[in-house]
Every structure is written in C-alpha cells, then in structure tokens.
mmCIF file of C-alpha atoms in Angstrom:
data_model
loop_
_atom_site.group_PDB
_atom_site.id
_atom_site.type_symbol
_atom_site.label_atom_id
_atom_site.label_comp_id
_atom_site.label_asym_id
_atom_site.label_seq_id
_atom_site.Cartn_x
_atom_site.Cartn_y
_atom_site.Cartn_z
ATOM 1 C CA UNK F 1 7.996 -42.141 34.144
ATOM 2 C CA UNK F 2 5.434 -44.015 32.039
ATOM 3 C CA UNK F 3 4.514 -42.271 28.791
ATOM 4 C CA UNK F 4 0.795 -41.770 28.161
ATOM 5 C CA UNK F 5 -0.398 -43.145 24.801
ATOM 6 C CA UNK F 6 -1.506 -40.538 22.285
ATOM 7 C CA UNK F 7 -4.894 -42.217 21.848
ATOM 8 C CA UNK F 8 -6.546 -44.867 19.707
ATOM 9 C CA UNK F 9 -4.847 -46.035 16.546
ATOM 10 C CA UNK F 10 -5.214 -43.605 13.673
ATOM 11 C CA UNK F 11 -4.055 -43.447 10.058
ATOM 12 C CA UNK F 12 -0.456 -44.601 9.764
ATOM 13 C CA UNK F 13 -0.464 -46.104 13.278
ATOM 14 C CA UNK F 14 -0.715 -49.804 14.039
ATOM 15 C CA UNK F 15 -2.792 -51.393 16.763
ATOM 16 C CA UNK F 16 0.233 -51.929 19.031
ATOM 17 C CA UNK F 17 1.160 -48.254 18.802
ATOM 18 C CA UNK F 18 4.152 -48.844 16.530
ATOM 19 C CA UNK F 19 3.397 -46.876 13.412
ATOM 20 C CA UNK F 20 4.485 -47.853 9.937
ATOM 21 C CA UNK F 21 6.498 -45.479 7.776
ATOM 22 C CA UNK F 22 4.968 -42.139 6.935
ATOM 23 C CA UNK F 23 5.819 -39.818 4.065
ATOM 24 C CA UNK F 24 5.886 -36.083 3.502
ATOM 25 C CA UNK F 25 2.916 -36.381 1.148
ATOM 26 C CA UNK F 26 0.897 -38.219 3.799
ATOM 27 C CA UNK F 27 1.724 -35.538 6.383
ATOM 28 C CA UNK F 28 0.705 -32.752 3.993
ATOM 29 C CA UNK F 29 -2.504 -34.554 3.027
ATOM 30 C CA UNK F 30 -3.497 -34.736 6.710
ATOM 31 C CA UNK F 31 -2.653 -31.060 7.130
ATOM 32 C CA UNK F 32 -4.892 -30.228 4.174
ATOM 33 C CA UNK F 33 -7.722 -32.267 5.714
ATOM 34 C CA UNK F 34 -7.448 -30.302 8.973
ATOM 35 C CA UNK F 35 -7.392 -26.943 7.168
ATOM 36 C CA UNK F 36 -10.309 -27.891 4.900
ATOM 37 C CA UNK F 37 -12.366 -28.957 7.893
ATOM 38 C CA UNK F 38 -11.471 -26.320 10.496
ATOM 39 C CA UNK F 39 -9.313 -23.596 8.954
ATOM 40 C CA UNK F 40 -5.639 -22.663 9.085
ATOM 41 C CA UNK F 41 -5.742 -21.575 12.732
ATOM 42 C CA UNK F 42 -6.695 -25.114 13.782
ATOM 43 C CA UNK F 43 -3.463 -26.540 12.379
ATOM 44 C CA UNK F 44 -0.543 -27.092 14.738
ATOM 45 C CA UNK F 45 2.330 -29.561 14.722
ATOM 46 C CA UNK F 46 0.798 -31.296 17.739
ATOM 47 C CA UNK F 47 -2.578 -31.563 16.041
ATOM 48 C CA UNK F 48 -0.927 -32.831 12.874
ATOM 49 C CA UNK F 49 1.052 -35.417 14.820
ATOM 50 C CA UNK F 50 -2.151 -36.738 16.355
ATOM 51 C CA UNK F 51 -3.780 -36.914 12.917
ATOM 52 C CA UNK F 52 -1.001 -39.101 11.482
ATOM 53 C CA UNK F 53 -0.613 -41.106 14.712
ATOM 54 C CA UNK F 54 2.866 -39.866 15.569
ATOM 55 C CA UNK F 55 4.669 -37.886 18.200
ATOM 56 C CA UNK F 56 4.865 -34.365 16.706
ATOM 57 C CA UNK F 57 8.663 -34.502 16.909
ATOM 58 C CA UNK F 58 8.646 -37.309 14.343
ATOM 59 C CA UNK F 59 7.098 -34.936 11.795
ATOM 60 C CA UNK F 60 10.201 -32.768 11.705
ATOM 61 C CA UNK F 61 11.972 -35.406 9.637
ATOM 62 C CA UNK F 62 9.527 -34.589 6.852
ATOM 63 C CA UNK F 63 8.669 -30.901 7.410
ATOM 64 C CA UNK F 64 10.995 -28.596 9.386
ATOM 65 C CA UNK F 65 8.262 -26.319 10.789
ATOM 66 C CA UNK F 66 4.661 -25.186 10.401
ATOM 67 C CA UNK F 67 5.607 -22.697 7.672
ATOM 68 C CA UNK F 68 6.963 -25.580 5.615
ATOM 69 C CA UNK F 69 3.696 -27.461 6.191
ATOM 70 C CA UNK F 70 1.699 -24.496 4.860
ATOM 71 C CA UNK F 71 3.966 -24.205 1.835
ATOM 72 C CA UNK F 72 3.557 -27.927 1.235
ATOM 73 C CA UNK F 73 -0.225 -27.681 1.450
ATOM 74 C CA UNK F 74 -0.166 -24.897 -1.154
ATOM 75 C CA UNK F 75 1.975 -27.086 -3.397
ATOM 76 C CA UNK F 76 -0.389 -30.025 -2.889
ATOM 77 C CA UNK F 77 -3.374 -27.916 -3.963
ATOM 78 C CA UNK F 78 -1.646 -26.230 -6.899
ATOM 79 C CA UNK F 79 -0.564 -29.636 -8.213
ATOM 80 C CA UNK F 80 -4.247 -30.279 -8.939
ATOM 81 C CA UNK F 81 -4.193 -27.418 -11.469
ATOM 82 C CA UNK F 82 -3.104 -28.326 -14.987
ATOM 83 C CA UNK F 83 -3.155 -26.778 -18.425
ATOM 84 C CA UNK F 84 -3.080 -28.302 -21.910
ATOM 85 C CA UNK F 85 0.033 -26.625 -23.303
ATOM 86 C CA UNK F 86 -0.667 -28.038 -26.788
ATOM 87 C CA UNK F 87 -4.062 -26.313 -27.100
ATOM 88 C CA UNK F 88 -4.406 -24.338 -30.333
ATOM 89 C CA UNK F 89 -6.768 -21.747 -28.807
ATOM 90 C CA UNK F 90 -4.844 -20.053 -25.979
ATOM 91 C CA UNK F 91 -7.810 -17.893 -24.943
ATOM 92 C CA UNK F 92 -10.072 -20.929 -24.488
ATOM 93 C CA UNK F 93 -7.297 -22.789 -22.647
ATOM 94 C CA UNK F 94 -6.775 -19.935 -20.191
ATOM 95 C CA UNK F 95 -10.514 -19.610 -19.714
ATOM 96 C CA UNK F 96 -10.664 -23.293 -18.738
ATOM 97 C CA UNK F 97 -7.730 -22.744 -16.405
ATOM 98 C CA UNK F 98 -9.622 -19.880 -14.756
ATOM 99 C CA UNK F 99 -12.654 -22.100 -14.206
ATOM 100 C CA UNK F 100 -10.473 -24.912 -12.862
ATOM 101 C CA UNK F 101 -8.825 -22.512 -10.420
ATOM 102 C CA UNK F 102 -12.201 -21.309 -9.163
ATOM 103 C CA UNK F 103 -13.367 -24.924 -8.743
ATOM 104 C CA UNK F 104 -10.178 -25.670 -6.812
ATOM 105 C CA UNK F 105 -10.794 -22.665 -4.557
ATOM 106 C CA UNK F 106 -14.336 -23.865 -3.855
ATOM 107 C CA UNK F 107 -13.041 -27.312 -2.884
ATOM 108 C CA UNK F 108 -10.489 -25.763 -0.511
ATOM 109 C CA UNK F 109 -11.872 -22.365 0.578
ATOM 110 C CA UNK F 110 -9.775 -22.203 3.766
ATOM 111 C CA UNK F 111 -6.621 -22.627 1.652
ATOM 112 C CA UNK F 112 -7.371 -19.684 -0.667
ATOM 113 C CA UNK F 113 -5.541 -17.045 1.442
ATOM 114 C CA UNK F 114 -2.516 -19.363 1.500
ATOM 115 C CA UNK F 115 -2.603 -19.778 -2.295
ATOM 116 C CA UNK F 116 -2.416 -16.017 -2.652
ATOM 117 C CA UNK F 117 0.194 -15.220 0.010
ATOM 118 C CA UNK F 118 2.485 -18.211 0.649
ATOM 119 C CA UNK F 119 4.243 -18.322 -2.764
ATOM 120 C CA UNK F 120 5.066 -14.612 -2.473
ATOM 121 C CA UNK F 121 6.854 -15.253 0.828
ATOM 122 C CA UNK F 122 9.510 -17.295 -1.007
ATOM 123 C CA UNK F 123 11.892 -16.176 -3.790
ATOM 124 C CA UNK F 124 10.791 -17.469 -7.179
ATOM 125 C CA UNK F 125 13.679 -19.911 -7.618
ATOM 126 C CA UNK F 126 13.149 -21.424 -4.154
ATOM 127 C CA UNK F 127 9.468 -22.251 -4.606
ATOM 128 C CA UNK F 128 8.577 -25.961 -4.870
ATOM 129 C CA UNK F 129 8.024 -27.379 -8.381
ATOM 130 C CA UNK F 130 4.325 -27.945 -7.709
ATOM 131 C CA UNK F 131 3.812 -24.230 -7.133
ATOM 132 C CA UNK F 132 5.690 -23.248 -10.292
ATOM 133 C CA UNK F 133 4.202 -25.854 -12.618
ATOM 134 C CA UNK F 134 1.148 -23.839 -13.706
ATOM 135 C CA UNK F 135 3.385 -20.806 -14.372
ATOM 136 C CA UNK F 136 5.642 -22.888 -16.599
ATOM 137 C CA UNK F 137 2.636 -24.327 -18.421
ATOM 138 C CA UNK F 138 1.075 -20.913 -19.078
ATOM 139 C CA UNK F 139 4.385 -19.605 -20.447
ATOM 140 C CA UNK F 140 4.765 -22.704 -22.637
ATOM 141 C CA UNK F 141 1.229 -22.334 -24.011
ATOM 142 C CA UNK F 142 1.618 -18.654 -24.835
ATOM 143 C CA UNK F 143 5.104 -18.768 -26.316
ATOM 144 C CA UNK F 144 3.951 -21.676 -28.519
ATOM 145 C CA UNK F 145 1.079 -19.410 -29.624
ATOM 146 C CA UNK F 146 3.626 -16.816 -30.783
ATOM 147 C CA UNK F 147 3.898 -14.427 -27.832
ATOM 148 C CA UNK F 148 7.250 -13.240 -26.595
ATOM 149 C CA UNK F 149 8.336 -14.478 -23.192
ATOM 150 C CA UNK F 150 7.811 -11.011 -21.697
ATOM 151 C CA UNK F 151 4.280 -10.762 -23.090
ATOM 152 C CA UNK F 152 3.493 -14.296 -21.912
ATOM 153 C CA UNK F 153 4.594 -13.353 -18.395
ATOM 154 C CA UNK F 154 2.467 -10.206 -18.543
ATOM 155 C CA UNK F 155 -0.597 -12.282 -19.492
ATOM 156 C CA UNK F 156 0.103 -14.742 -16.664
ATOM 157 C CA UNK F 157 0.386 -11.956 -14.103
ATOM 158 C CA UNK F 158 -2.763 -10.248 -15.331
ATOM 159 C CA UNK F 159 -4.729 -13.518 -15.342
ATOM 160 C CA UNK F 160 -3.713 -14.723 -11.892
ATOM 161 C CA UNK F 161 -3.930 -11.260 -10.395
ATOM 162 C CA UNK F 162 -7.570 -11.275 -11.492
ATOM 163 C CA UNK F 163 -8.192 -14.870 -10.359
ATOM 164 C CA UNK F 164 -6.691 -14.308 -6.912
ATOM 165 C CA UNK F 165 -8.794 -11.211 -6.413
ATOM 166 C CA UNK F 166 -11.908 -12.942 -7.690
ATOM 167 C CA UNK F 167 -11.755 -16.005 -5.428
ATOM 168 C CA UNK F 168 -10.875 -13.880 -2.398
ATOM 169 C CA UNK F 169 -13.890 -11.672 -3.080
ATOM 170 C CA UNK F 170 -16.222 -14.572 -3.750
ATOM 171 C CA UNK F 171 -15.203 -16.785 -0.829
ATOM 172 C CA UNK F 172 -14.064 -14.398 1.871
ATOM 173 C CA UNK F 173 -16.671 -11.627 1.822
ATOM 174 C CA UNK F 174 -18.907 -11.645 4.907
ATOM 175 C CA UNK F 175 -22.610 -10.794 4.918
ATOM 176 C CA UNK F 176 -23.532 -9.054 8.164
ATOM 177 C CA UNK F 177 -27.179 -10.126 8.491
ATOM 178 C CA UNK F 178 -28.001 -12.948 6.045
ATOM 179 C CA UNK F 179 -31.520 -13.344 7.451
ATOM 180 C CA UNK F 180 -32.561 -9.868 6.254
ATOM 181 C CA UNK F 181 -34.430 -9.423 2.969
ATOM 182 C CA UNK F 182 -33.642 -5.724 2.664
ATOM 183 C CA UNK F 183 -30.322 -5.550 0.822
ATOM 184 C CA UNK F 184 -29.103 -2.434 2.628
ATOM 185 C CA UNK F 185 -29.642 -4.085 6.022
ATOM 186 C CA UNK F 186 -28.363 -7.480 4.859
ATOM 187 C CA UNK F 187 -25.019 -6.040 3.824
ATOM 188 C CA UNK F 188 -24.761 -3.619 6.734
ATOM 189 C CA UNK F 189 -24.822 -0.647 4.365
ATOM 190 C CA UNK F 190 -27.202 1.222 6.687
ATOM 191 C CA UNK F 191 -24.099 2.010 8.709
ATOM 192 C CA UNK F 192 -22.698 4.168 5.903
ATOM 193 C CA UNK F 193 -23.697 7.855 5.770
ATOM 194 C CA UNK F 194 -25.846 8.385 2.668
ATOM 195 C CA UNK F 195 -24.148 11.679 1.912
ATOM 196 C CA UNK F 196 -20.672 10.125 1.795
ATOM 197 C CA UNK F 197 -21.367 6.794 0.084
ATOM 198 C CA UNK F 198 -24.429 7.230 -2.152
ATOM 199 C CA UNK F 199 -23.160 5.025 -4.988
ATOM 200 C CA UNK F 200 -22.265 2.091 -2.743
ATOM 201 C CA UNK F 201 -25.688 2.208 -1.065
ATOM 202 C CA UNK F 202 -27.536 2.559 -4.390
ATOM 203 C CA UNK F 203 -25.826 -0.602 -5.638
ATOM 204 C CA UNK F 204 -27.052 -2.704 -2.706
ATOM 205 C CA UNK F 205 -29.180 -4.976 -4.981
ATOM 206 C CA UNK F 206 -26.169 -5.596 -7.242
ATOM 207 C CA UNK F 207 -23.959 -6.411 -4.239
ATOM 208 C CA UNK F 208 -26.599 -8.778 -2.860
ATOM 209 C CA UNK F 209 -27.204 -10.607 -6.159
ATOM 210 C CA UNK F 210 -23.503 -11.359 -6.704
ATOM 211 C CA UNK F 211 -23.030 -14.452 -8.870
ATOM 212 C CA UNK F 212 -19.470 -15.750 -8.610
ATOM 213 C CA UNK F 213 -19.493 -17.799 -11.814
ATOM 214 C CA UNK F 214 -21.100 -15.032 -13.889
ATOM 215 C CA UNK F 215 -18.641 -12.517 -12.445
ATOM 216 C CA UNK F 216 -15.728 -14.794 -13.297
ATOM 217 C CA UNK F 217 -16.897 -15.164 -16.896
ATOM 218 C CA UNK F 218 -17.462 -11.439 -17.236
ATOM 219 C CA UNK F 219 -13.992 -10.695 -15.912
ATOM 220 C CA UNK F 220 -12.346 -13.310 -18.131
ATOM 221 C CA UNK F 221 -14.177 -11.900 -21.175
ATOM 222 C CA UNK F 222 -12.851 -8.420 -20.482
ATOM 223 C CA UNK F 223 -9.340 -9.528 -19.560
ATOM 224 C CA UNK F 224 -8.673 -12.114 -22.264
ATOM 225 C CA UNK F 225 -10.318 -10.217 -25.122
ATOM 226 C CA UNK F 226 -8.386 -7.100 -24.137
ATOM 227 C CA UNK F 227 -5.082 -8.980 -23.976
ATOM 228 C CA UNK F 228 -5.781 -10.737 -27.272
ATOM 229 C CA UNK F 229 -6.501 -7.492 -29.123
ATOM 230 C CA UNK F 230 -3.590 -5.623 -27.577
ATOM 231 C CA UNK F 231 -0.883 -8.289 -27.792
ATOM 232 C CA UNK F 232 -1.866 -10.597 -30.651
#
C-alpha cells in the first residue's frame, strides 16, 4: 500500500521528503511555537510531528510521550530566566527577577499554567536542570548575602509563590463583558447578591482598573521589605 506524504516540506524536512537530523531542542521549540500560538490543547504528537516534518513515531526517540514534551517546554522557558548571583543588593536582584518572570509570562501566556504545575508533578531531584537553575541561583545569591540555607529557601518559596499567583491572576482572569463601561456589568458582578457580597461589588472600580505591573511592584515591595526586616 502506497504511503501518503505528510505534506509540503517543512522545517527539518528536505524537498525529497528525506528529513535531516532533528534534535530534542528543535522538537521542544516547535512544541513551544504551537502552544504559544494556539494553546496547550492544540498540541499533540501528531501535530508536533507535522510541525517538524516527521512521522510522529520518529519523535519518540527524543521525547517518550506528550508529558515529556510539556516538561521540556517548561524547561525551555525557564532557561530564559537568569539571576546575577554576584549582585550585592539581594532585594534589587530578586525584584529584577520578578520583573523578568512577569515578562517571560507575557511572552508565553499559554505556558503559564504549565510553569506553575508541571514542576510539581515531578520529584525535586528528577526535575531537569533547566527547571532547577533559577532555584539554585536564588539560593546562591541569598546564602552569599549571609542568609542560612533554610532562610534562603523560605525566601525563594515566598517569592515564587507570589509570582505564580500574580501571573495567573493577571493573565488568566476573564472579563465577562469587555464592551461594557459599567464596571459591575463588565465583570459580571451584577450576578452576585448585594446582601452576600457587598465588599466585592463595592470594589468593582478597583477590579476593573487592575494594573498588572503596578500590582507586581506593590506585592514585591510588601514581600521583600517584610522578608528583609524579618530575616536580615
């Protein structure tokens, strides 16, 4: 039975249909492109095979399953995050890291839920180096600044717990009726009984005027100044 070609030549596939060598990084980069463009649900091994110009079965030499692809995409994104471990001002360094993480989330909004959940699905010692690098760098920065290892880990957990929550709130929250000018209607708060949720409804203008960058800075001010005064 004659095999039907997969389609016109694509990246990593030559004109005669015989593709050159592909790498795990190239496969993950294509997966990230699909997720960035269409979301996680659009990614499948078949779709990924088409994107790299290969039969999907050929991908299994580089990634054993879709879960491994998602973990690899998380690693690929986290590898873009770096920290100057020699910085003399640890508060300023962590503030820059917080801004860099938010910028990264804005470049890859569909990946944000994966950044939060995928690492937790794997024991710490089994996570890829790219996922652990920023943790190691934060610990190195803080222990060099004089913190104990336990305190450094506490600061890391507090910082990234805040950052994860912030980017999820900023990028994932849905406005029900964006065309409305009345804040209560725009946010769908008219559905809430006034007697049960008076404070939420009263804060409709504050909800509607949410500024992600200002909120990030406000949260980092509170978090880092509090940690500095308590642990320094």
